[in-house]
Structure formats: C-alpha cells, structure tokens
Short mmCIF file of C-alpha atoms and ligand atoms in Angstrom, two decimals:
data_model
loop_
_atom_site.label_atom_id
_atom_site.label_comp_id
_atom_site.label_asym_id
_atom_site.label_seq_id
_atom_site.Cartn_x
_atom_site.Cartn_y
_atom_site.Cartn_z
CA UNK A 1 37.28 -39.32 37.35
CA UNK A 2 33.53 -38.48 38.52
CA UNK A 3 33.83 -40.72 41.44
CA UNK A 4 36.81 -38.91 42.51
CA UNK A 5 35.45 -35.70 42.29
CA UNK A 6 31.99 -36.77 44.08
CA UNK A 7 34.25 -38.00 47.11
CA UNK A 8 36.18 -34.85 47.21
CA UNK A 9 32.96 -32.76 47.14
CA UNK A 10 31.36 -34.92 49.96
CA UNK A 11 34.30 -34.01 51.96
CA UNK A 12 33.97 -30.42 51.23
CA UNK A 13 37.49 -30.06 49.53
CA UNK A 14 38.40 -27.50 46.95
CA UNK A 15 37.50 -28.77 43.54
CA UNK A 16 40.63 -29.39 41.54
CA UNK A 17 40.94 -28.27 37.86
CA UNK A 18 41.95 -31.80 36.54
CA UNK A 19 38.90 -33.51 37.96
CA UNK A 20 36.73 -31.57 35.45
CA UNK A 21 35.02 -33.99 32.81
CA UNK A 22 36.57 -33.87 29.44
CA UNK A 23 34.49 -32.14 27.09
CA UNK A 24 31.81 -34.42 25.45
CA UNK A 25 32.21 -37.20 28.09
CA UNK A 26 30.13 -35.80 30.82
CA UNK A 27 26.59 -36.99 29.15
CA UNK A 28 28.10 -40.63 29.53
CA UNK A 29 28.87 -40.32 33.03
CA UNK A 30 26.29 -40.78 35.90
CA UNK A 31 24.98 -37.44 37.46
CA UNK A 32 26.85 -36.06 40.45
CA UNK A 33 24.46 -35.63 43.35
CA UNK A 34 23.46 -32.22 44.28
CA UNK A 35 24.59 -30.58 40.79
CA UNK A 36 21.60 -29.91 38.75
CA UNK A 37 20.87 -27.31 36.31
CA UNK A 38 17.41 -26.54 34.87
CA UNK A 39 17.29 -24.74 31.37
CA UNK A 40 15.17 -25.18 28.14
CA UNK A 41 16.61 -25.50 24.80
CA UNK A 42 15.71 -22.39 22.78
CA UNK A 43 14.86 -21.35 19.23
CA UNK A 44 15.77 -17.93 18.14
CA UNK A 45 15.35 -16.13 14.87
CA UNK A 46 18.33 -14.97 13.02
CA UNK A 47 18.74 -11.22 14.14
CA UNK A 48 16.53 -11.52 17.00
CA UNK A 49 17.00 -11.97 20.69
CA UNK A 50 16.17 -14.54 23.35
CA UNK A 51 16.28 -14.62 27.06
CA UNK A 52 17.02 -18.26 28.38
CA UNK A 53 15.99 -18.69 32.03
CA UNK A 54 18.27 -21.17 33.85
CA UNK A 55 18.74 -22.23 37.34
CA UNK A 56 21.31 -24.53 39.00
CA UNK A 57 22.00 -26.02 42.23
CA UNK A 58 25.09 -27.19 44.06
CA UNK A 59 25.15 -29.91 46.65
CA UNK A 60 23.31 -29.21 50.04
CA UNK A 61 25.80 -27.92 52.58
CA UNK A 62 27.99 -26.11 49.85
CA UNK A 63 27.52 -22.53 49.32
CA UNK A 64 28.71 -20.34 46.48
CA UNK A 65 30.93 -17.24 47.38
CA UNK A 66 30.57 -13.80 46.08
CA UNK A 67 33.59 -14.42 43.82
CA UNK A 68 31.92 -17.39 42.18
CA UNK A 69 32.12 -17.19 38.26
CA UNK A 70 29.57 -18.44 35.86
CA UNK A 71 30.67 -19.61 32.36
CA UNK A 72 28.63 -20.64 29.30
CA UNK A 73 30.68 -22.14 26.83
CA UNK A 74 30.27 -24.09 23.55
CA UNK A 75 30.19 -27.84 24.46
CA UNK A 76 33.25 -29.41 23.08
CA UNK A 77 35.18 -26.46 22.61
CA UNK A 78 37.05 -24.08 25.04
CA UNK A 79 34.97 -20.97 23.61
CA UNK A 80 33.61 -18.92 26.31
CA UNK A 81 30.56 -17.10 24.96
CA UNK A 82 29.40 -15.47 28.15
CA UNK A 83 30.85 -15.15 31.70
CA UNK A 84 29.90 -13.39 34.92
CA UNK A 85 33.34 -11.87 35.18
CA UNK A 86 36.24 -11.01 33.13
CA UNK A 87 34.65 -10.25 29.92
CA UNK A 88 37.89 -10.64 28.12
CA UNK A 89 37.77 -14.31 28.22
CA UNK A 90 34.70 -14.09 25.86
CA UNK A 91 35.22 -15.12 22.66
CA UNK A 92 35.08 -12.37 19.87
CA UNK A 93 32.10 -13.89 17.92
CA UNK A 94 29.69 -13.63 20.62
CA UNK A 95 31.03 -10.69 22.73
CA UNK A 96 28.44 -8.33 23.52
CA UNK A 97 25.70 -10.41 22.27
CA UNK A 98 25.74 -13.26 24.73
CA UNK A 99 24.97 -11.87 28.27
CA UNK A 100 24.92 -13.81 31.41
CA UNK A 101 22.08 -12.07 33.01
CA UNK A 102 21.55 -14.14 36.14
CA UNK A 103 22.96 -13.73 39.48
CA UNK A 104 25.38 -16.76 39.81
CA UNK A 105 25.74 -16.82 43.45
CA UNK A 106 22.07 -17.14 43.67
CA UNK A 107 21.93 -20.31 41.55
CA UNK A 108 20.75 -18.30 38.44
CA UNK A 109 22.43 -19.08 35.17
CA UNK A 110 20.00 -17.23 33.06
CA UNK A 111 21.64 -15.66 29.72
CA UNK A 112 20.49 -13.82 26.56
CA UNK A 113 21.42 -13.75 23.07
CA UNK A 114 20.72 -10.62 21.02
CA UNK A 115 21.13 -10.33 17.25
CA UNK A 116 21.46 -13.92 17.03
CA UNK A 117 23.63 -15.21 14.06
CA UNK A 118 23.34 -18.60 12.40
CA UNK A 119 26.80 -19.53 13.56
CA UNK A 120 25.34 -19.25 17.24
CA UNK A 121 23.35 -22.42 16.69
CA UNK A 122 24.99 -25.24 18.76
CA UNK A 123 25.16 -26.97 22.28
CA UNK A 124 26.18 -24.82 25.23
CA UNK A 125 26.99 -26.13 28.87
CA UNK A 126 27.44 -23.89 32.08
CA UNK A 127 30.41 -24.20 34.41
CA UNK A 128 31.04 -22.68 37.86
CA UNK A 129 34.25 -21.76 39.26
CA UNK A 130 34.60 -20.72 42.80
CA UNK A 131 36.99 -21.14 45.67
CA UNK A 132 35.37 -24.27 46.85
CA UNK A 133 33.73 -25.41 43.56
CA UNK A 134 34.56 -25.94 40.06
CA UNK A 135 32.16 -27.73 38.30
CA UNK A 136 30.86 -28.17 34.74
CA UNK A 137 27.08 -29.26 34.13
CA UNK A 138 27.87 -30.83 31.06
CA UNK A 139 25.03 -33.27 31.39
CA UNK A 140 22.55 -30.49 31.00
CA UNK A 141 23.16 -29.47 27.52
CA UNK A 142 21.48 -26.42 26.42
CA UNK A 143 20.71 -26.19 22.76
CA UNK A 144 20.49 -23.15 20.80
CA UNK A 145 18.75 -23.26 17.31
CA UNK A 146 18.83 -20.36 15.09
CA UNK A 147 15.86 -20.07 12.70
CA UNK A 148 15.25 -17.96 9.64
CA UNK A 149 14.01 -14.47 10.42
CA UNK A 150 10.47 -14.88 9.19
CA UNK A 151 8.73 -12.12 7.19
CA UNK A 152 5.70 -10.06 8.27
CA UNK A 153 2.55 -10.87 6.64
CA UNK A 154 0.12 -8.49 4.94
CA UNK A 155 -3.51 -8.65 5.04
CA UNK A 156 -6.06 -8.55 3.59
CA UNK A 157 -4.81 -9.52 -0.03
CA UNK A 158 -8.72 -9.37 -0.69
CA UNK A 159 -10.58 -6.80 -2.99
CA UNK A 160 -9.24 -3.44 -3.49
CA UNK A 161 -11.70 -1.26 -5.34
CA UNK A 162 -10.62 2.00 -6.93
CA UNK A 163 -11.97 5.03 -4.94
CA UNK A 164 -12.92 2.87 -1.86
CA UNK A 165 -10.91 3.42 1.29
CA UNK A 166 -9.47 0.27 2.87
CA UNK A 167 -7.32 -0.88 5.79
CA UNK A 168 -4.23 -3.04 5.10
CA UNK A 169 -2.38 -4.72 8.15
CA UNK A 170 0.91 -5.73 8.34
CA UNK A 171 1.74 -7.90 10.97
CA UNK A 172 5.33 -8.71 12.27
CA UNK A 173 6.40 -12.04 13.76
CA UNK A 174 6.26 -12.32 17.35
CA UNK A 175 9.66 -11.09 18.71
CA UNK A 176 10.93 -10.82 22.58
CA UNK A 177 10.18 -7.35 24.07
CA UNK A 178 13.97 -6.60 24.02
CA UNK A 179 14.36 -6.71 20.14
CA UNK A 180 10.76 -6.00 18.87
CA UNK A 181 10.63 -4.57 15.37
CA UNK A 182 9.60 -1.34 13.77
CA UNK A 183 7.14 -1.53 10.90
CA UNK A 184 7.47 0.79 7.76
CA UNK A 185 5.86 0.65 4.58
CA UNK A 186 6.95 1.15 0.82
CA UNK A 187 5.15 1.53 -2.44
CA UNK A 188 3.38 3.97 -4.74
CA UNK A 189 0.07 4.10 -3.01
CA UNK A 190 -0.47 7.10 -0.96
CA UNK A 191 -0.91 6.27 2.75
CA UNK A 192 -3.71 8.27 4.30
CA UNK A 193 -3.50 7.17 7.98
CA UNK A 194 -1.13 4.86 9.78
CA UNK A 195 -1.48 3.30 13.22
CA UNK A 196 1.30 1.33 14.78
CA UNK A 197 0.77 -0.84 17.76
CA UNK A 198 1.85 -4.05 19.37
CA UNK A 199 0.33 -6.96 21.11
CA UNK A 200 2.03 -8.94 23.77
CA UNK A 201 1.32 -12.69 24.22
CA UNK A 202 1.46 -14.66 27.37
CA UNK A 203 5.10 -15.83 26.94
CA UNK A 204 5.95 -12.08 26.89
CA UNK A 205 6.61 -12.02 23.05
CA UNK A 206 5.52 -8.84 21.33
CA UNK A 207 3.86 -8.77 17.75
CA UNK A 208 4.32 -5.30 16.07
CA UNK A 209 1.38 -4.24 14.01
CA UNK A 210 0.69 -1.52 11.38
CA UNK A 211 -2.60 -0.64 10.00
CA UNK A 212 -2.72 1.73 7.10
CA UNK A 213 -5.75 3.39 5.44
CA UNK A 214 -5.26 3.77 1.60
CA UNK A 215 -7.86 4.56 -1.22
CA UNK A 216 -6.48 2.78 -4.20
CA UNK A 217 -6.92 3.89 -7.64
CA UNK A 218 -6.29 2.51 -11.08
CA UNK A 219 -2.83 4.00 -11.23
CA UNK A 220 -1.77 1.70 -8.40
CA UNK A 221 -3.03 -1.53 -10.15
CA UNK A 222 -0.23 -4.13 -10.25
CA UNK A 223 2.09 -1.98 -8.12
CA UNK A 224 3.94 -3.52 -5.29
CA UNK A 225 3.12 -2.67 -1.69
CA UNK A 226 5.98 -3.44 0.85
CA UNK A 227 5.90 -3.82 4.58
CA UNK A 228 9.46 -3.88 6.29
CA UNK A 229 10.19 -4.99 9.93
CA UNK A 230 13.45 -3.30 11.15
CA UNK A 231 14.87 -5.03 14.07
CA UNK A 232 18.14 -3.85 15.62
CA UNK A 233 20.73 -4.72 13.02
CA UNK A 234 18.25 -6.76 10.62
CA UNK A 235 15.16 -6.25 8.63
CA UNK A 236 12.74 -8.48 6.73
CA UNK A 237 9.98 -7.37 4.58
CA UNK A 238 7.15 -8.73 2.35
CA UNK A 239 5.36 -7.49 -0.51
CA UNK A 240 1.98 -7.81 -2.30
CA UNK A 241 1.08 -6.78 -5.67
CA UNK A 242 -1.98 -4.50 -5.40
CA UNK A 243 -4.86 -5.95 -7.47
CA UNK A 244 -7.13 -2.71 -8.02
CA UNK A 245 -10.56 -3.28 -9.29
CA UNK A 246 -11.88 -0.62 -11.42
CA UNK A 247 -14.70 0.03 -13.92
CA UNK A 248 -13.87 -0.11 -17.71
CA UNK A 249 -12.64 2.66 -19.54
CA UNK A 250 -12.64 2.79 -23.44
CA UNK A 251 -10.60 3.90 -26.61
CA UNK A 252 -12.23 3.53 -30.07
CA UNK A 253 -9.78 3.64 -32.86
CA UNK A 254 -10.28 3.48 -36.72
CA UNK A 255 -7.42 2.49 -38.79
CA UNK A 256 -6.63 5.20 -41.20
CA UNK A 257 -7.61 7.84 -38.69
CA UNK A 258 -5.46 9.41 -36.15
CA UNK A 259 -6.42 9.49 -32.29
CA UNK A 260 -9.47 8.28 -30.81
CA UNK A 261 -12.86 7.96 -32.31
CA UNK A 262 -15.43 7.91 -29.49
CA UNK A 263 -18.45 10.09 -30.50
CA UNK A 264 -16.86 10.97 -33.66
CA UNK A 265 -18.10 10.47 -37.11
CA UNK A 266 -16.09 8.37 -39.65
CA UNK A 267 -16.56 8.56 -43.52
CA UNK A 268 -16.57 5.62 -45.35
CA UNK A 269 -16.82 4.91 -49.12
CA UNK A 270 -19.58 2.56 -50.29
CA UNK A 271 -18.37 -1.06 -50.66
CA UNK A 272 -15.30 -0.43 -48.49
CA UNK A 273 -14.32 -2.24 -45.31
CA UNK A 274 -14.05 -0.41 -42.00
CA UNK A 275 -12.73 -1.89 -38.70
CA UNK A 276 -13.87 -0.06 -35.62
CA UNK A 277 -11.69 -1.15 -32.69
CA UNK A 278 -13.01 -0.70 -29.31
CA UNK A 279 -10.21 -1.11 -26.64
CA UNK A 280 -11.09 -1.66 -23.06
CA UNK A 281 -9.12 -1.31 -19.87
CA UNK A 282 -10.73 -2.72 -16.87
CA UNK A 283 -10.19 -5.03 -13.85
CA UNK A 284 -11.76 -7.66 -13.65
CA UNK A 285 -12.18 -8.07 -17.42
CA UNK A 286 -15.25 -6.44 -18.81
CA UNK A 287 -18.02 -7.80 -21.20
CA UNK A 288 -17.62 -5.81 -24.40
CA UNK A 289 -20.17 -5.61 -27.15
CA UNK A 290 -20.85 -3.61 -30.42
CA UNK A 291 -24.43 -2.56 -31.25
CA UNK A 292 -26.19 -0.90 -33.98
CA UNK A 293 -29.47 0.80 -32.52
CA UNK A 294 -30.88 -1.85 -30.21
CA UNK A 295 -29.35 -4.65 -31.85
CA UNK A 296 -26.31 -6.59 -30.64
CA UNK A 297 -23.86 -7.21 -33.46
CA UNK A 298 -20.90 -8.90 -31.56
CA UNK A 299 -19.70 -9.41 -27.79
CA UNK A 300 -16.98 -10.74 -25.98
CA UNK A 301 -15.25 -10.78 -22.62
CA UNK A 302 -11.94 -9.29 -22.94
CA UNK A 303 -9.87 -6.14 -23.56
CA UNK A 304 -11.36 -5.28 -26.77
CA UNK A 305 -13.13 -5.99 -29.74
CA UNK A 306 -13.20 -5.10 -33.46
CA UNK A 307 -16.37 -4.69 -35.58
CA UNK A 308 -15.65 -5.19 -39.10
CA UNK A 309 -18.08 -3.25 -41.51
CA UNK A 310 -17.49 -5.17 -44.77
CA UNK A 311 -18.73 -3.93 -48.28
CA UNK A 312 -20.62 -1.05 -46.69
CA UNK A 313 -23.80 -0.08 -48.17
CA UNK A 314 -25.64 3.25 -47.64
CA UNK A 315 -27.93 1.51 -45.20
CA UNK A 316 -24.76 0.84 -42.94
CA UNK A 317 -24.39 4.71 -42.42
CA UNK A 318 -25.58 4.59 -38.64
CA UNK A 319 -24.17 5.14 -35.37
CA UNK A 320 -22.53 1.99 -33.74
CA UNK A 321 -22.03 1.80 -30.09
CA UNK A 322 -19.22 -0.13 -28.15
CA UNK A 323 -20.52 -1.07 -24.57
CA UNK A 324 -18.19 -2.33 -22.02
CA UNK A 325 -19.41 -3.30 -18.58
CA UNK A 326 -17.81 -5.09 -15.48
CA UNK A 327 -18.81 -5.28 -11.90
CA UNK A 328 -17.76 -1.95 -11.11
CA UNK A 329 -19.42 -0.01 -13.95
CA UNK A 330 -19.85 0.50 -17.65
CA UNK A 331 -19.14 2.83 -20.21
CA UNK A 332 -20.09 3.38 -23.87
CA UNK A 333 -18.75 5.05 -27.01
CA UNK A 334 -20.21 5.56 -30.42
CA UNK A 335 -18.96 6.06 -34.07
CA UNK A 336 -21.12 7.50 -36.57
CA UNK A 337 -20.52 6.05 -39.85
CA UNK A 338 -21.37 8.14 -42.92
CA UNK A 339 -21.46 6.15 -45.96
CA UNK A 340 -20.08 8.29 -49.19
CA UNK A 341 -21.14 7.11 -52.63
CA UNK A 342 -18.32 7.05 -54.94
CA UNK A 343 -17.44 10.59 -56.29
CA UNK A 344 -17.03 8.68 -59.62
CA UNK A 345 -20.69 7.85 -59.58
CA UNK A 346 -21.66 11.58 -58.94
CA UNK A 347 -19.62 12.28 -62.11
CA UNK A 348 -21.52 9.75 -63.95
CA UNK A 349 -24.86 11.13 -62.50
CA UNK A 350 -23.69 14.62 -63.45
CA UNK A 351 -22.76 13.43 -66.92
CA UNK A 352 -26.37 11.78 -67.64
CA UNK A 353 -28.04 14.88 -66.26
CA UNK A 354 -25.86 16.82 -68.87
CA UNK A 355 -26.37 14.36 -71.55
CA UNK A 356 -30.28 14.45 -71.03
CA UNK A 357 -30.07 18.20 -71.06
CA UNK A 358 -27.87 17.72 -74.24
CA UNK A 359 -30.61 15.35 -75.79
CA UNK A 360 -33.09 17.89 -75.16
CA UNK A 361 -31.12 20.48 -77.07
CA UNK A 362 -30.27 17.77 -79.76
CA UNK A 363 -33.94 16.83 -80.15
CA UNK A 364 -34.78 20.43 -80.55
CA UNK A 365 -32.05 20.55 -83.12
CA UNK A 366 -33.55 17.63 -84.91
CA UNK A 367 -30.82 15.25 -84.43
CA UNK A 368 -31.58 11.62 -83.40
CA UNK A 369 -30.31 11.32 -79.83
CA UNK A 370 -31.04 7.48 -79.22
CA UNK A 371 -27.61 6.08 -80.91
CA UNK A 372 -25.95 8.21 -78.38
CA UNK A 373 -27.41 6.70 -75.25
CA UNK A 374 -27.03 3.25 -76.84
CA UNK A 375 -23.29 3.62 -77.10
CA UNK A 376 -23.12 4.83 -73.65
CA UNK A 377 -24.98 1.66 -72.39
CA UNK A 378 -22.38 -0.50 -74.37
CA UNK A 379 -19.55 1.13 -72.77
CA UNK A 380 -20.95 0.50 -69.29
CA UNK A 381 -21.68 -3.13 -70.19
CA UNK A 382 -18.05 -3.69 -71.25
CA UNK A 383 -16.96 -2.07 -67.80
CA UNK A 384 -19.39 -4.29 -66.16
CA UNK A 385 -17.77 -7.49 -67.76
CA UNK A 386 -14.15 -6.20 -66.87
CA UNK A 387 -15.37 -5.82 -63.46
CA UNK A 388 -16.58 -9.22 -63.21
CA UNK A 389 -13.13 -10.59 -64.58
CA UNK A 390 -11.37 -8.36 -61.94
CA UNK A 391 -13.77 -8.06 -59.02
CA UNK A 392 -10.88 -6.51 -56.75
CA UNK A 393 -10.82 -3.39 -58.77
CA UNK A 394 -13.14 -1.47 -56.41
CA UNK A 395 -13.80 1.44 -58.64
CA UNK A 396 -14.96 -0.69 -61.16
CA UNK A 397 -17.44 -2.37 -58.72
CA UNK A 398 -18.81 0.70 -57.77
CA UNK A 399 -19.45 1.41 -61.65
CA UNK A 400 -20.90 -1.99 -61.84
CA UNK A 401 -23.35 -1.18 -58.92
CA UNK A 402 -24.47 1.93 -60.64
CA UNK A 403 -25.05 0.31 -63.90
CA UNK A 404 -26.95 -2.37 -62.12
CA UNK A 405 -29.14 0.18 -60.48
CA UNK A 406 -29.89 1.86 -63.72
C1 LIG B 1 39.43 -10.99 19.72
O1 LIG B 1 39.80 -10.06 18.77
C2 LIG B 1 41.10 -9.39 19.08
C3 LIG B 1 41.44 -8.33 18.01
O2 LIG B 1 40.73 -8.53 16.93
C4 LIG B 1 42.29 -10.07 19.25
O3 LIG B 1 43.35 -9.41 19.87
C5 LIG B 1 41.80 -11.15 20.40
O4 LIG B 1 42.89 -12.20 20.63
C6 LIG B 1 40.64 -11.92 19.99
N1 LIG B 1 40.25 -12.78 21.09
C7 LIG B 1 39.64 -13.86 21.06
C8 LIG B 1 39.29 -14.77 22.11
O5 LIG B 1 39.67 -14.68 19.87
C1 LIG B 2 17.28 -15.16 36.93
O1 LIG B 2 17.65 -13.86 36.43
C2 LIG B 2 17.02 -13.53 35.19
C3 LIG B 2 17.61 -12.27 34.69
O2 LIG B 2 17.94 -11.23 35.82
C4 LIG B 2 15.62 -12.97 36.06
O3 LIG B 2 14.70 -12.53 34.81
C5 LIG B 2 15.02 -14.12 36.49
O4 LIG B 2 13.81 -13.97 37.25
C6 LIG B 2 16.05 -14.97 37.68
N1 LIG B 2 15.32 -16.25 37.97
C7 LIG B 2 15.35 -16.57 39.13
C8 LIG B 2 14.55 -17.96 39.42
O5 LIG B 2 15.28 -15.77 40.28
C1 LIG B 3 -6.33 7.99 11.63
O1 LIG B 3 -6.75 6.99 12.40
C2 LIG B 3 -7.09 7.52 13.88
C3 LIG B 3 -7.27 6.03 14.56
O2 LIG B 3 -8.18 5.24 13.72
C4 LIG B 3 -8.09 8.52 13.82
O3 LIG B 3 -8.52 8.88 15.27
C5 LIG B 3 -7.53 9.64 12.96
O4 LIG B 3 -8.47 10.60 13.07
C6 LIG B 3 -7.32 9.19 11.65
N1 LIG B 3 -6.64 10.32 11.09
C7 LIG B 3 -6.90 10.69 9.71
C8 LIG B 3 -6.22 11.88 9.06
O5 LIG B 3 -7.77 10.15 8.96
C1 LIG B 4 11.77 2.22 16.13
O1 LIG B 4 11.23 3.42 15.75
C2 LIG B 4 11.22 4.17 16.95
C3 LIG B 4 10.63 5.54 17.04
O2 LIG B 4 10.46 5.90 15.36
C4 LIG B 4 12.81 4.53 17.33
O3 LIG B 4 12.87 5.30 18.44
C5 LIG B 4 13.43 3.06 17.31
O4 LIG B 4 14.85 3.35 17.22
C6 LIG B 4 13.21 2.41 16.18
N1 LIG B 4 13.68 1.07 16.52
C7 LIG B 4 14.37 0.14 15.62
C8 LIG B 4 14.90 -1.27 15.79
O5 LIG B 4 14.56 0.79 14.42
C1 LIG B 5 13.09 -7.10 0.78
O1 LIG B 5 13.95 -8.16 1.15
C2 LIG B 5 14.68 -8.59 0.04
C3 LIG B 5 15.60 -9.81 0.50
O2 LIG B 5 15.44 -9.96 1.86
C4 LIG B 5 15.63 -7.37 -0.45
O3 LIG B 5 16.36 -8.00 -1.51
C5 LIG B 5 14.67 -6.27 -0.78
O4 LIG B 5 15.60 -5.16 -1.10
C6 LIG B 5 13.93 -5.92 0.27
N1 LIG B 5 13.01 -4.86 -0.15
C7 LIG B 5 12.96 -3.75 0.39
C8 LIG B 5 11.79 -2.71 -0.23
O5 LIG B 5 13.35 -3.44 1.60
C1 LIG B 6 -1.55 10.80 -38.21
O1 LIG B 6 -0.52 11.63 -37.59
C2 LIG B 6 0.88 11.73 -38.02
C3 LIG B 6 1.68 12.43 -37.12
O2 LIG B 6 1.07 12.71 -35.96
C4 LIG B 6 0.78 12.37 -39.56
O3 LIG B 6 1.92 12.31 -40.07
C5 LIG B 6 -0.24 11.60 -40.36
O4 LIG B 6 -0.45 12.15 -41.52
C6 LIG B 6 -1.55 11.44 -39.68
N1 LIG B 6 -2.61 10.61 -40.61
C7 LIG B 6 -3.84 11.07 -40.66
C8 LIG B 6 -4.64 10.01 -41.48
O5 LIG B 6 -4.32 12.00 -40.21
C1 LIG B 7 -19.62 9.71 -25.71
O1 LIG B 7 -21.00 9.98 -25.37
C2 LIG B 7 -21.63 9.49 -24.22
C3 LIG B 7 -23.27 9.67 -24.30
O2 LIG B 7 -23.46 11.08 -24.65
C4 LIG B 7 -20.81 10.12 -23.08
O3 LIG B 7 -21.22 9.63 -21.82
C5 LIG B 7 -19.30 9.84 -23.09
O4 LIG B 7 -18.67 10.48 -22.14
C6 LIG B 7 -18.93 10.40 -24.61
N1 LIG B 7 -17.55 10.03 -24.71
C7 LIG B 7 -16.64 11.00 -25.22
C8 LIG B 7 -15.25 10.33 -25.31
O5 LIG B 7 -16.73 12.07 -25.43
C1 LIG B 8 -21.40 -5.55 -51.88
O1 LIG B 8 -22.73 -5.31 -51.70
C2 LIG B 8 -23.47 -5.38 -52.71
C3 LIG B 8 -24.93 -4.92 -52.44
O2 LIG B 8 -25.22 -4.90 -51.16
C4 LIG B 8 -23.43 -6.80 -53.46
O3 LIG B 8 -24.31 -6.60 -54.67
C5 LIG B 8 -22.16 -7.04 -53.89
O4 LIG B 8 -22.04 -8.34 -54.32
C6 LIG B 8 -21.26 -7.07 -52.68
N1 LIG B 8 -19.90 -7.23 -52.89
C7 LIG B 8 -18.97 -8.03 -52.23
C8 LIG B 8 -17.65 -8.23 -52.63
O5 LIG B 8 -19.45 -8.67 -51.16
#
C-alpha cells in the first residue's frame, strides 16, 4: 500500500483515502520519502498542562493549502483528540483540553494538553488531510505519559524554637507557565508574613514558592502545618508536624493534696511516707532532679520524677527543690515539708507534765508516787511489745518511738 501511495505522490496526484496505512501497521512499513515529523514524547503530571512542539514536512514540490486539516488521534483508534478544524469531530474525553496550537499550513503540528487526565496516557499520531495530501505520520508515534501530581515540599523541617521567628518555605513542583499553581497554607500557627513568588527555569517551567514567617509557641507543638498548591482543577498538599522546642515548665503534686504544690508547704506526720511528684513538660526532654539543700537526691531525664520520703523524721522537715533543665532553659519549684510529731505524743507529753505536777502534789500530800510511775512504764512496755508484733500499726509505732526516746 505504501508503494502505491508513494508512486501517486511522486506523480502529484490527490491522495486517496483507502491508501492510508491501517492503524498499527505504519511502523512496520518503510518511511515515505519527504514525509517527516519531529516531536518528542512527553511526561505530564496529572492535572497539569504540557505544550508539545512538533513540526512536519511534506515532500518537496508539494504544498499545503489553506484548507489543510491537521488531526491528532490516538494510535490504533479512530479517536480524534485535536484537530485544526471541525472541533465537533473531537472525542468528548479530550475536548477543550487537547488543542492543536501549531499552524498546520506552516508545517507546525504543535499541540497542548491541559488538565491532563490519567486516561490521556497513550500513543498519538498526526494526520493531514488536504486537497492534494492525506497522510498519516504513523511512523512517528508520540507517546504521552501521565505521571502523578507531585506534592510540594516544605522546608526547613529543622529546629523550631518557641518565641523565635523562623521562615518556612513551600516549593511547588515546576509546572508550565500555562498551568502554574497557587500556594496556600493551613494550620494553627499564626502566619506573620507571607511572600509568594516564582522562579522560571531554562525550559520555561515555573516553580511557585511561598515563604512564611512564623513565631512558634509551645501551643503549636505537634500541630500540623499544610501547604497546598492549587492548579486549575486540581490541588496537592503536603504537611509537616511542627516540632516546637521549648524550655521546661513544672507542676508539683502531692497525693492527698489538691492542686499544685510549687513553693508551698506540706505537713507530714512523723514516720509517714510522702511522695512529691514533679511533672515536667519540655521539648526536648529535660533533666529532672530533686534536691535537698545543695545535695542531689535523685535525677532522671524525662517527663517527671517522684521523690519518695519514707518514714519521715523531724530532720526531714526541710525544703525540697525540683529542678528541670533542657537546652532552652530551666525551671525549679520547691516544697517545704513540715514534720508534725504525733498529736498522741503531745497528749502523752501533756499527761506526763500533769503527772509530774500531780506527783508533786501527792508528795506534798505524803502519798508515795513511785508505784504510779512504774505502772505507767509497764503499760508503755506492753504497747511496745504489741507494736513489734504488729509493726504496720503506725500510731503504735509512734508510741514506741516515744517510749524509746524516754
Ligand atoms: C459527545 O457527547 C455528546 C453528548 O453527551 C454526544 O451527543 C456526542 O455523540 C459525543 N461525541 C463523541 C465523539 O463521543
Ligand atoms: C509552532 O506553534 C507553536 C504554537 O503556536 C509555537 O509556539 C512554535 O514556536 C511554533 N514552532 C515553529 C517551529 O514555528
Ligand atoms: C514581610 O516581608 C517583606 C519582605 O521580606 C517585608 O518587606 C515586610 O516588611 C514584611 N512585613 C511584615 C509585617 O513583617
Ligand atoms: C491564583 O491566585 C490568583 C490571585 O490570588 C488568582 O487570580 C488565580 O486565579 C489563582 N489561580 C488558581 C489556579 O487558583
Ligand atoms: C491534602 O491532600 C489529601 C489527599 O490528597 C486530602 O485528603 C487532604 O484533605 C488534603 N488536605 C488539605 C488540608 O487540603
Ligand atoms: C479536692 O477537691 C475535691 C473537689 O474539687 C474535693 O471533693 C476534695 O475534698 C478535695 N480534697 C482535699 C484533700 O482537699
Ligand atoms: C517558686 O519560687 C521560685 C523562686 O523564688 C520562683 O522562681 C518560681 O516562679 C516560684 N514558682 C511558683 C509556681 O510560684
Ligand atoms: C523509722 O525511723 C526510725 C527513726 O529514724 C527508726 O527507728 C524506725 O525503725 C524506722 N521505721 C521504719 C519502718 O523504717
């Protein structure tokens, strides 16, 4: 068939419809002298646009009339995707998105695709129909590959420090001038300044960029920041989780007491156990320690530390300090522990005082006081023994302590 067509063309005859090569067979046939087409296969991101430069030639001696029609169609199908005339022939799927932009009469077969769809991926071929020519450039397949629309990038993802202004940049992927995107930001953080601009590369692709100035605070730690690029019809976004660094803050709690206990005083009964809980909120993690005067009691690196005061004695009635420190600062809080002797002890003390007074009176009255004291001591010894049998009974323990010190 190609031979016949070539012969006819050499003789300058009108090209006949039935001489067109059958779809898919053209590539196997030898080229027809004089008919050349030059276009490069393209990649286009879904939703974006692409301009495909293309030129073609017809054999020397033949000319294209003003009525020449250029057609792009999907190889192997009758689907016309773009034509220089008679737009009604164009298949619905590509109508308005594929455009033959070149002047066919000048041998320009350039076309453009806008808002590319995954279904646009395929192989296309160019045809001309003129009074004296009808030719399919099916040896010169043009392949269109539709890629995923790429997300923008946000940088830096580096150190955000509470209270320090920082610039974050969102960069869209390069897009042709005809379908460049708009950048918008979303998130909880307050944007103090925004600057949108673009950079054009040598190939004419435009990179949209947006710089924002923010001053992060602890409130925004772990919150998302999103950058969205909107193209005509599609949008893509990317998000980062803000990692805001801040100095430690502290809450001291004491079980049995409501609220917080920084710089407050806690009354503890002698012999009791008290837990002083120091909760720390910081980023990065703080070094936390409990101090008694200049001496460190315990230390850790983390979100909190509990100081356990066991079997407190009167000597433990001092001020305890919790100290938390990270690279951005430090904080401290204190708890003053006051150790109360048992009220029971006080009663006994009081009793003894009364007794001594009583004894004096009795002595004056001539009654022997010694047996009474012995009876008292015996009772205390008995309680002591009971206490040793049952050491968990704390009131008894205090009595024991009292007796021992006697
Ligand atoms: C395009 O769609 C219209 C209406 O939806 C229909 O009448 C027409 O035949 C379609 N054309 C093609 C080429 O599919
Ligand atoms: C072909 O047409 C396109 C679209 O009008 C134009 O940008 C391009 O420069 C033309 N190419 C030539 C070689 O004239
Ligand atoms: C925002 O940034 C621009 C350019 O960097 C600067 O000229 C302008 O003063 C800034 N505006 C504010 C409110 O900081
Ligand atoms: C981008 O923003 C400009 C100005 O805000 C607007 O005119 C244009 O329509 C927007 N483009 C898209 C694709 O949203
Ligand atoms: C970001 O994109 C994803 C998927 O493309 C979408 O589900 C999400 O709603 C978008 N987020 C924003 C803030 O636009
Ligand atoms: C703590 O507060 C709750 C209610 O706020 C109250 O019922 C409780 O008695 C308080 N406990 C102490 C030890 O103050
Ligand atoms: C506790 O005392 C320290 C030192 O006086 C002070 O810096 C800190 O703010 C106080 N904390 C509270 C919660 O009052
Ligand atoms: C509590 O402390 C006292 C004096 O410091 C000691 O004699 C006693 O054995 C302690 N009790 C317990 C249960 O550790």
